[in-house]
Tab-separated table of C-alpha atoms and ligand atoms in Angstrom:
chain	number	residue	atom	x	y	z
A	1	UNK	CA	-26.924	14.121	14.044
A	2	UNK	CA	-23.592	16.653	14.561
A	3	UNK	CA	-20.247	14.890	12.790
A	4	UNK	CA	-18.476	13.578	15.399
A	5	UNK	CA	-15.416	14.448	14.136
A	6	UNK	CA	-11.894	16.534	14.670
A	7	UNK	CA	-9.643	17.917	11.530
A	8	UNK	CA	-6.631	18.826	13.166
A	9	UNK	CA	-3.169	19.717	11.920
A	10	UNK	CA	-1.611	19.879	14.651
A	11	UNK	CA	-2.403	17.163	17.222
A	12	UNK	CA	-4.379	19.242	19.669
A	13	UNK	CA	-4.912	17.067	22.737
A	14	UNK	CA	-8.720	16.054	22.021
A	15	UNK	CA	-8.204	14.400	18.611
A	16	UNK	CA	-5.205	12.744	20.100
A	17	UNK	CA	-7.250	11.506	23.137
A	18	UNK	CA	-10.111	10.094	21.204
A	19	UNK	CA	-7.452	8.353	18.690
A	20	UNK	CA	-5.609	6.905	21.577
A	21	UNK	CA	-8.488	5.727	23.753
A	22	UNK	CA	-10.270	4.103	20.208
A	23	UNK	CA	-6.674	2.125	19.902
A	24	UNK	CA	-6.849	1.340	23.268
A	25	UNK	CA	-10.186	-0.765	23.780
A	26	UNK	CA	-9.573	-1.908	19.624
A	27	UNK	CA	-9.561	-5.562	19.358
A	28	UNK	CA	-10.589	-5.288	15.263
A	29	UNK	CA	-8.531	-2.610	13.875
A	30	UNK	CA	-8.404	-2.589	10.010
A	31	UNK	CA	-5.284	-0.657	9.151
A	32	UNK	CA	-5.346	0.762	5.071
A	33	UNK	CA	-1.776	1.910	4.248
A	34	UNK	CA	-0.061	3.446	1.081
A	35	UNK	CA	3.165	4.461	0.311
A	36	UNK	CA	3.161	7.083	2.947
A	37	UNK	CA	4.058	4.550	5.859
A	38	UNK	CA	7.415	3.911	3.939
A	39	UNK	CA	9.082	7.735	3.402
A	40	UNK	CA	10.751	7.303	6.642
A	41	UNK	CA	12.173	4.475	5.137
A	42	UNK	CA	13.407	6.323	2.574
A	43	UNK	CA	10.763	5.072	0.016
A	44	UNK	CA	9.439	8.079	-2.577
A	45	UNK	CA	5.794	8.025	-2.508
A	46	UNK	CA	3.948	8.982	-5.590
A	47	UNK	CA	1.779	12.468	-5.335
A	48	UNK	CA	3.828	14.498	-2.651
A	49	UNK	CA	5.343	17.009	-4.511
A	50	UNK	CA	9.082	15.171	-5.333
A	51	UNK	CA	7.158	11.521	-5.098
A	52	UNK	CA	7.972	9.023	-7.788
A	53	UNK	CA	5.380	10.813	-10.596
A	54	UNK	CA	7.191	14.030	-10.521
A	55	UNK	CA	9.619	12.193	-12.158
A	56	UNK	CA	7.157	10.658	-14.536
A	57	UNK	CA	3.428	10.814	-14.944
A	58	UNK	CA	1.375	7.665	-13.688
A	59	UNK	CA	1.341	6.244	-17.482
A	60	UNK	CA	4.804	4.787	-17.136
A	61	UNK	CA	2.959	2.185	-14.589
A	62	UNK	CA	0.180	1.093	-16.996
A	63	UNK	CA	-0.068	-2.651	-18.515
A	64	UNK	CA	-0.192	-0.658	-22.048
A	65	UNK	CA	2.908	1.108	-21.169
A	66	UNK	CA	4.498	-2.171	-20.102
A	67	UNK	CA	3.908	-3.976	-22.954
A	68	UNK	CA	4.932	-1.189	-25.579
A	69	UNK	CA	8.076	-0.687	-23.666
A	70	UNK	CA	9.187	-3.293	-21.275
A	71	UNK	CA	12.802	-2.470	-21.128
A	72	UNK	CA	11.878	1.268	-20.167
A	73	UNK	CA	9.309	-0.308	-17.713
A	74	UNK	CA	11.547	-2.192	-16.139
A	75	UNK	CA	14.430	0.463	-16.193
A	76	UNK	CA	12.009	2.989	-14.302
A	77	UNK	CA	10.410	-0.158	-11.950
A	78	UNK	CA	13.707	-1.260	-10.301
A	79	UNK	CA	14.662	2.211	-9.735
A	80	UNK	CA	11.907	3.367	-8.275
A	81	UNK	CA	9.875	0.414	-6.756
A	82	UNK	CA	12.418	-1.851	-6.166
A	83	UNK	CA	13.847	-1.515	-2.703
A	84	UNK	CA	15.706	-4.266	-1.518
A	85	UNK	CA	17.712	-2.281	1.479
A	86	UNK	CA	14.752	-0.194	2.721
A	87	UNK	CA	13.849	-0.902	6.358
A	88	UNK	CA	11.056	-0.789	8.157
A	89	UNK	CA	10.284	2.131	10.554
A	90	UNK	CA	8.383	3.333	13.472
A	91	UNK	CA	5.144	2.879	11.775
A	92	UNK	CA	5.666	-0.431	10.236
A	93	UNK	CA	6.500	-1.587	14.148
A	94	UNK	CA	4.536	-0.472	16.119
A	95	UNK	CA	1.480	-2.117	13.306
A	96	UNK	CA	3.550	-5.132	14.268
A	97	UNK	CA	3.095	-4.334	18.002
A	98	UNK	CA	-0.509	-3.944	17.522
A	99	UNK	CA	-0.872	-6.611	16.223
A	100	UNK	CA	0.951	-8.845	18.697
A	101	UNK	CA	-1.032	-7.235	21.196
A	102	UNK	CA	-4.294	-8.250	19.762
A	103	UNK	CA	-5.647	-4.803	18.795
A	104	UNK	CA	-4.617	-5.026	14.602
A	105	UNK	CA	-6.933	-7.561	12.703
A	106	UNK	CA	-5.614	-6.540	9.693
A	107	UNK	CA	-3.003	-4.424	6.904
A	108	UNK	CA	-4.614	-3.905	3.848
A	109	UNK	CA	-1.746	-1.842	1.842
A	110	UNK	CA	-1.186	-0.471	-1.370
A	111	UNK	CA	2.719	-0.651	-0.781
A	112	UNK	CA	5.163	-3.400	-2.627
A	113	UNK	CA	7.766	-2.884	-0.683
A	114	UNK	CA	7.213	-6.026	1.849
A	115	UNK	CA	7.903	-3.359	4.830
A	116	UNK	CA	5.455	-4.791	6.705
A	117	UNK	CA	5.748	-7.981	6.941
A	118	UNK	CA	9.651	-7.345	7.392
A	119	UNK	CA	8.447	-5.582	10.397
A	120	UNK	CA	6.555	-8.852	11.519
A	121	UNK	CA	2.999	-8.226	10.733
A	122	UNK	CA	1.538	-11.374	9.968
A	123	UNK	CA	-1.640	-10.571	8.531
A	124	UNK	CA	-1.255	-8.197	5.549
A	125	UNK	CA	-2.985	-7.894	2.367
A	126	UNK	CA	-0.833	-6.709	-0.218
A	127	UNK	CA	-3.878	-5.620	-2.479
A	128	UNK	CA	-1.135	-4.009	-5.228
A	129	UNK	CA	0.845	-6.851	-5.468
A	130	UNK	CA	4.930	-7.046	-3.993
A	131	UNK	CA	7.910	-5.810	-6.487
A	132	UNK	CA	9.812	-8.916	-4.881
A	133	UNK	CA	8.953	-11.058	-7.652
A	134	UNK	CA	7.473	-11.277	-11.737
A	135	UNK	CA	5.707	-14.162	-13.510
A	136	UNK	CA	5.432	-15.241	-17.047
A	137	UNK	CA	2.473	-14.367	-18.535
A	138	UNK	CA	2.156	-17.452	-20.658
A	139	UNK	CA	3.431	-20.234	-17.986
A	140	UNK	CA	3.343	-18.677	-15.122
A	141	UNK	CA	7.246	-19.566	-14.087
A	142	UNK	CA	8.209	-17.160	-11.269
A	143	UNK	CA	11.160	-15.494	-11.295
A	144	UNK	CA	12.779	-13.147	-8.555
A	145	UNK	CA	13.422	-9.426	-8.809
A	146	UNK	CA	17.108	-10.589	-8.045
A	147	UNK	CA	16.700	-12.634	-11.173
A	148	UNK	CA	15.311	-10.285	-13.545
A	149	UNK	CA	18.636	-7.732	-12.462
A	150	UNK	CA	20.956	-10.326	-13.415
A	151	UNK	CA	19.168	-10.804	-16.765
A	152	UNK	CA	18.799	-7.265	-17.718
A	153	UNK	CA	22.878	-7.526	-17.387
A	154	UNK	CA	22.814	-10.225	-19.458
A	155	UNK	CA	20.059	-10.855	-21.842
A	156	UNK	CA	18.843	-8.619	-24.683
A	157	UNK	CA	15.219	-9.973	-24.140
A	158	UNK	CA	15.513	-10.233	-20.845
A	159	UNK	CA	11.589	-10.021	-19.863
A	160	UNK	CA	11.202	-12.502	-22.456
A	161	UNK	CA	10.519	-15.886	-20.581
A	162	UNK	CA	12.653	-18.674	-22.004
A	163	UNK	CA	11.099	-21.431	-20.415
A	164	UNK	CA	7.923	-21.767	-22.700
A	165	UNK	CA	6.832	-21.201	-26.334
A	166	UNK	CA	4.104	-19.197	-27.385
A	167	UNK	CA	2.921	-17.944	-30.597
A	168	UNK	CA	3.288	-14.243	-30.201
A	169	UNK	CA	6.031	-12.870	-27.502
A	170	UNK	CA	3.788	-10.743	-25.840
A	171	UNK	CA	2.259	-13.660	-24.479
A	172	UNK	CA	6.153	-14.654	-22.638
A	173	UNK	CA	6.519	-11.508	-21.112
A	174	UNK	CA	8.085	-11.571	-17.843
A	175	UNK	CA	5.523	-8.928	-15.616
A	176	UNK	CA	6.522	-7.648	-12.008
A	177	UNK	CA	4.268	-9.186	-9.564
A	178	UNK	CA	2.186	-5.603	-9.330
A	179	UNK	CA	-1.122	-4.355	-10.174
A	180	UNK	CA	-0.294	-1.518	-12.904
A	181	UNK	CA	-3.006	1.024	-14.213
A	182	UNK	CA	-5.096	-1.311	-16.317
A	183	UNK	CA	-4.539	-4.301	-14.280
A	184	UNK	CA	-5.998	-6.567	-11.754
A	185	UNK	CA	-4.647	-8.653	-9.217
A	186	UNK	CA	-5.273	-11.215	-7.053
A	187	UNK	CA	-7.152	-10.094	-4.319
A	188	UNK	CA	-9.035	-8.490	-7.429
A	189	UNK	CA	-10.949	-11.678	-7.770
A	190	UNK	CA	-15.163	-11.251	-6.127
A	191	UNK	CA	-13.419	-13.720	-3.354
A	192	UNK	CA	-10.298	-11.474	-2.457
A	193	UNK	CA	-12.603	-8.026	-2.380
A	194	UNK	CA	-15.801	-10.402	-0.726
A	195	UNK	CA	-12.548	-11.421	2.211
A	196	UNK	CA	-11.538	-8.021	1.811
A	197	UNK	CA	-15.776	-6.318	2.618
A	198	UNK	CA	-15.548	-8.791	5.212
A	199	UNK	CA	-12.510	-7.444	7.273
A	200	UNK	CA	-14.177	-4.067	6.967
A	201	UNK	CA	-17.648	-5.029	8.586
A	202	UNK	CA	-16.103	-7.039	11.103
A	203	UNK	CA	-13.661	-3.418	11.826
A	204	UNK	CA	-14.375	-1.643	15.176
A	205	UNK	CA	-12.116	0.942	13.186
A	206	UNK	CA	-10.683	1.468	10.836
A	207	UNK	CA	-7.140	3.374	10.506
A	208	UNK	CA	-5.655	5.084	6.967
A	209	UNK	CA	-2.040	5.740	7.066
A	210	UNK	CA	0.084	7.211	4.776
A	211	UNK	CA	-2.658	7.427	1.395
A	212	UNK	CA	-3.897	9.996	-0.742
A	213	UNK	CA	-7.046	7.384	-1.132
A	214	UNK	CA	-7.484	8.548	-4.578
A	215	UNK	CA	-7.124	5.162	-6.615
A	216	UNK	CA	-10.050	2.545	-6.969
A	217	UNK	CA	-11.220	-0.120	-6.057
A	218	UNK	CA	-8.316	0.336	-2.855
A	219	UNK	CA	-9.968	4.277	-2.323
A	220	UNK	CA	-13.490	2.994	-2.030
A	221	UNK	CA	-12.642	0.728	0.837
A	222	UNK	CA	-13.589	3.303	3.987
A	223	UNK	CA	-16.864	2.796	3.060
A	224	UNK	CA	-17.700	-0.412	4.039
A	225	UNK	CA	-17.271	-0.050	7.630
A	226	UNK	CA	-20.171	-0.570	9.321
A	227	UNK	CA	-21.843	3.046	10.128
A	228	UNK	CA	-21.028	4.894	13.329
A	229	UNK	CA	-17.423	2.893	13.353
A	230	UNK	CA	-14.724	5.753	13.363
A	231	UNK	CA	-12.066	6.273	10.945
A	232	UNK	CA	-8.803	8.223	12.164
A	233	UNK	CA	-6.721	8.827	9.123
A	234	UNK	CA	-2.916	9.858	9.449
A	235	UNK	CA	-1.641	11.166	6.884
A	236	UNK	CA	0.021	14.829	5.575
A	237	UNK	CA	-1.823	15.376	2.688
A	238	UNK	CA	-5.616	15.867	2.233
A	239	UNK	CA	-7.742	13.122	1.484
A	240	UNK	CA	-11.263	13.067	-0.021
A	241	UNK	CA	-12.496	11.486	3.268
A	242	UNK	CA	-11.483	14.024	5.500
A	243	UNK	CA	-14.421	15.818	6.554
A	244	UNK	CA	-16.519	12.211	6.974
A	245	UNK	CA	-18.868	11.185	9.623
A	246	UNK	CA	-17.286	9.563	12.824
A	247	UNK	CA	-13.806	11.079	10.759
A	248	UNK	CA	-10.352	12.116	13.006
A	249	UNK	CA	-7.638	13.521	10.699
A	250	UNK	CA	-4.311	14.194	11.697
A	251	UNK	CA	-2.263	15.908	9.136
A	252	UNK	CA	1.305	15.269	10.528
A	253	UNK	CA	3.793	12.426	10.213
A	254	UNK	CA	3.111	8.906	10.839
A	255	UNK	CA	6.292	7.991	12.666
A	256	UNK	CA	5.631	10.606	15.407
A	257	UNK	CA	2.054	10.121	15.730
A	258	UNK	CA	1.980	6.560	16.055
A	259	UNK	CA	4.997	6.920	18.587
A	260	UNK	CA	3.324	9.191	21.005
A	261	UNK	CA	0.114	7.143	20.594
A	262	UNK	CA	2.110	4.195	21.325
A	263	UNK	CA	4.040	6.287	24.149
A	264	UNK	CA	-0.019	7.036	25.562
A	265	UNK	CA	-1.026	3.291	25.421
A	266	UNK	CA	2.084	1.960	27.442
A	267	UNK	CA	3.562	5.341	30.087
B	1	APR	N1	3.597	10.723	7.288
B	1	APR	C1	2.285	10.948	6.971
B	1	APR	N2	1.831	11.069	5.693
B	1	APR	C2	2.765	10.966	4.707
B	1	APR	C3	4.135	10.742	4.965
B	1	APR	C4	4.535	10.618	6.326
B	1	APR	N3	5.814	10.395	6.675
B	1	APR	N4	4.793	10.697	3.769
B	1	APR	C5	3.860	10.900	2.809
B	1	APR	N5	2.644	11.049	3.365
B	1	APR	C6	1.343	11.189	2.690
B	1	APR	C7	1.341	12.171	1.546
B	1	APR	O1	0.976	13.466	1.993
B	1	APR	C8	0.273	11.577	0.621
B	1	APR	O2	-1.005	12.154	0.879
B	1	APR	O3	1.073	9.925	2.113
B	1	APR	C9	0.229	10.100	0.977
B	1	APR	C10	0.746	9.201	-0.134
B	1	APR	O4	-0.169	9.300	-1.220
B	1	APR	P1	0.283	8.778	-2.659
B	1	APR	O5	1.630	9.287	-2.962
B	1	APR	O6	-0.854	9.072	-3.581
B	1	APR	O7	0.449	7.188	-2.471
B	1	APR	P2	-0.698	6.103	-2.402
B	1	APR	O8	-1.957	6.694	-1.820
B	1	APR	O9	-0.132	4.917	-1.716
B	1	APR	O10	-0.936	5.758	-3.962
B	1	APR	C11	-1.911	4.797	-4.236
B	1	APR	O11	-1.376	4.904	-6.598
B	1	APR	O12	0.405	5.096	-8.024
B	1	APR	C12	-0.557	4.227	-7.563
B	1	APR	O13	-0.486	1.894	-7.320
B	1	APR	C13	0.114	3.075	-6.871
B	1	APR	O14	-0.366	2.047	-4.738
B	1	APR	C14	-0.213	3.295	-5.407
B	1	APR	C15	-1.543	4.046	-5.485
């Protein structure tokens, strides 16, 4: 059977019409977002040639690296993942709109930044976790990002937790509430990917914003949509699903394509 499908770079009318009429009559969009969606915030993402690891390679996100060097973790973390002032933007809201509107069953994103939600979303998986917060490792006491700032001021050991004893300190660490190289989370678990599978049967498409889709299990997700249900991805770079069946690609900004999308849906 010919791909149905349109690479474009530059919006030609077709592409745009097909992704505009599919949003249209959606009532199950799954949306799959990375860090992409929040540049116009002013978030770095992390493969774009001056994202976050062309200031360091992806080790410095690792459980091993966290754990051999926690203050250096967290030193590099809360400068580049934590962003307490960031807004959301065009493509945050309109997500938000589509959602209101009944079209958006879901945001599964790889981003920590909360954007989404701030942006009202109400349904959003955040499958990497959210920078707002960090948990003991031993007892599981919760502690703000706010809180861990104040104690890096303050305390020498300041990811070590102080509310419980164990017998070696590794064990008290104080991690940020994100999935690192090496580590799982909670929608990890066979229920949160089984939930996840779900949402991506039930999809009558699926869209990819802002992701280079090159990190597992998160990459492997396009997949399980049911077959002949379309996937538009929007995103600058290349991705490894770009020349899929049933696959529209549109290599430009997020922001402006989702406005004149948006713009097409209500004149
Ligand atoms: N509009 C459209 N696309 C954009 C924009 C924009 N404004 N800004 C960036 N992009 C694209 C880039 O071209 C790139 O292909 O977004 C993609 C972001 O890809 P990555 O930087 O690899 O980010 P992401 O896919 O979210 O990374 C996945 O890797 O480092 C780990 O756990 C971390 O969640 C992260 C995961």
């Amino acid at each position: 059977m010919k791909k149905k499908s349109g690479v474009i770079s530059n919006m030609s009318a077709n592409t745009m019409d097909t992704c505009t009429n599919l949003i249209r009559n959606a009532k199950k969009i799954v949306v799959l977002t990375g860090a992409g969606i929040s540049t116009e915030s002013g978030i770095k993402d992390f493969r774009s040639k001056t994202g976050i690891y062309s200031l360091a390679p992806e080790y410095i996100l690792s459980l091993d690296y966290f754990y051999q060097h926690p203050k250096e973790f967290y030193q590099f973390a809360i400068e580049n993942l934590y962003h307490p002032e960031a807004v959301p933007n065009k493509g945050h809201e309109i997500l938000a709109k589509w959602e209101q509107e009944g079209k958006v069953a879901t945001i599964i994103t790889q981003n920590i930044d909360g954007l989404h939600q701030r942006a009202g979303s109400k349904n959003v998986i955040e499958f990497h976790g959210t920078m707002k917060t960090a948990t003991c490792l031993n007892c599981g006491k919760n502690y703000s990002t706010d809180e861990m700032l104040s104690r890096m001021e303050t305390m020498e050991d300041f990811y070590i937790c102080n509310n419980c004893i164990a017998n070696n300190k590794l064990e008290q660490y104080i991690k940020p509430d994100v999935v690192l190289f090496g580590d799982t989370g909670t929608w990890f678990s066979m229920a949160g990917i089984q939930t996840i599978l779900r949402y991506m049967q039930e999809a009558d498409f699926v869209l990819v914003l802002g992701t280079s889709l090159l990190v597992a299990p998160f990459s492997t997700f396009p997949q399980y949509r049911r077959q002949g249900v379309p996937l538009i991805i929007i995103n600058k770079g290349e991705t490894p699903y770009d020349f899929g069946q049933d696959t529209y690609v549109i290599h430009e900004s997020i922001g402006k394509t989702m406005e004149e999308i948006n713009n097409q849906l209500h004149p």
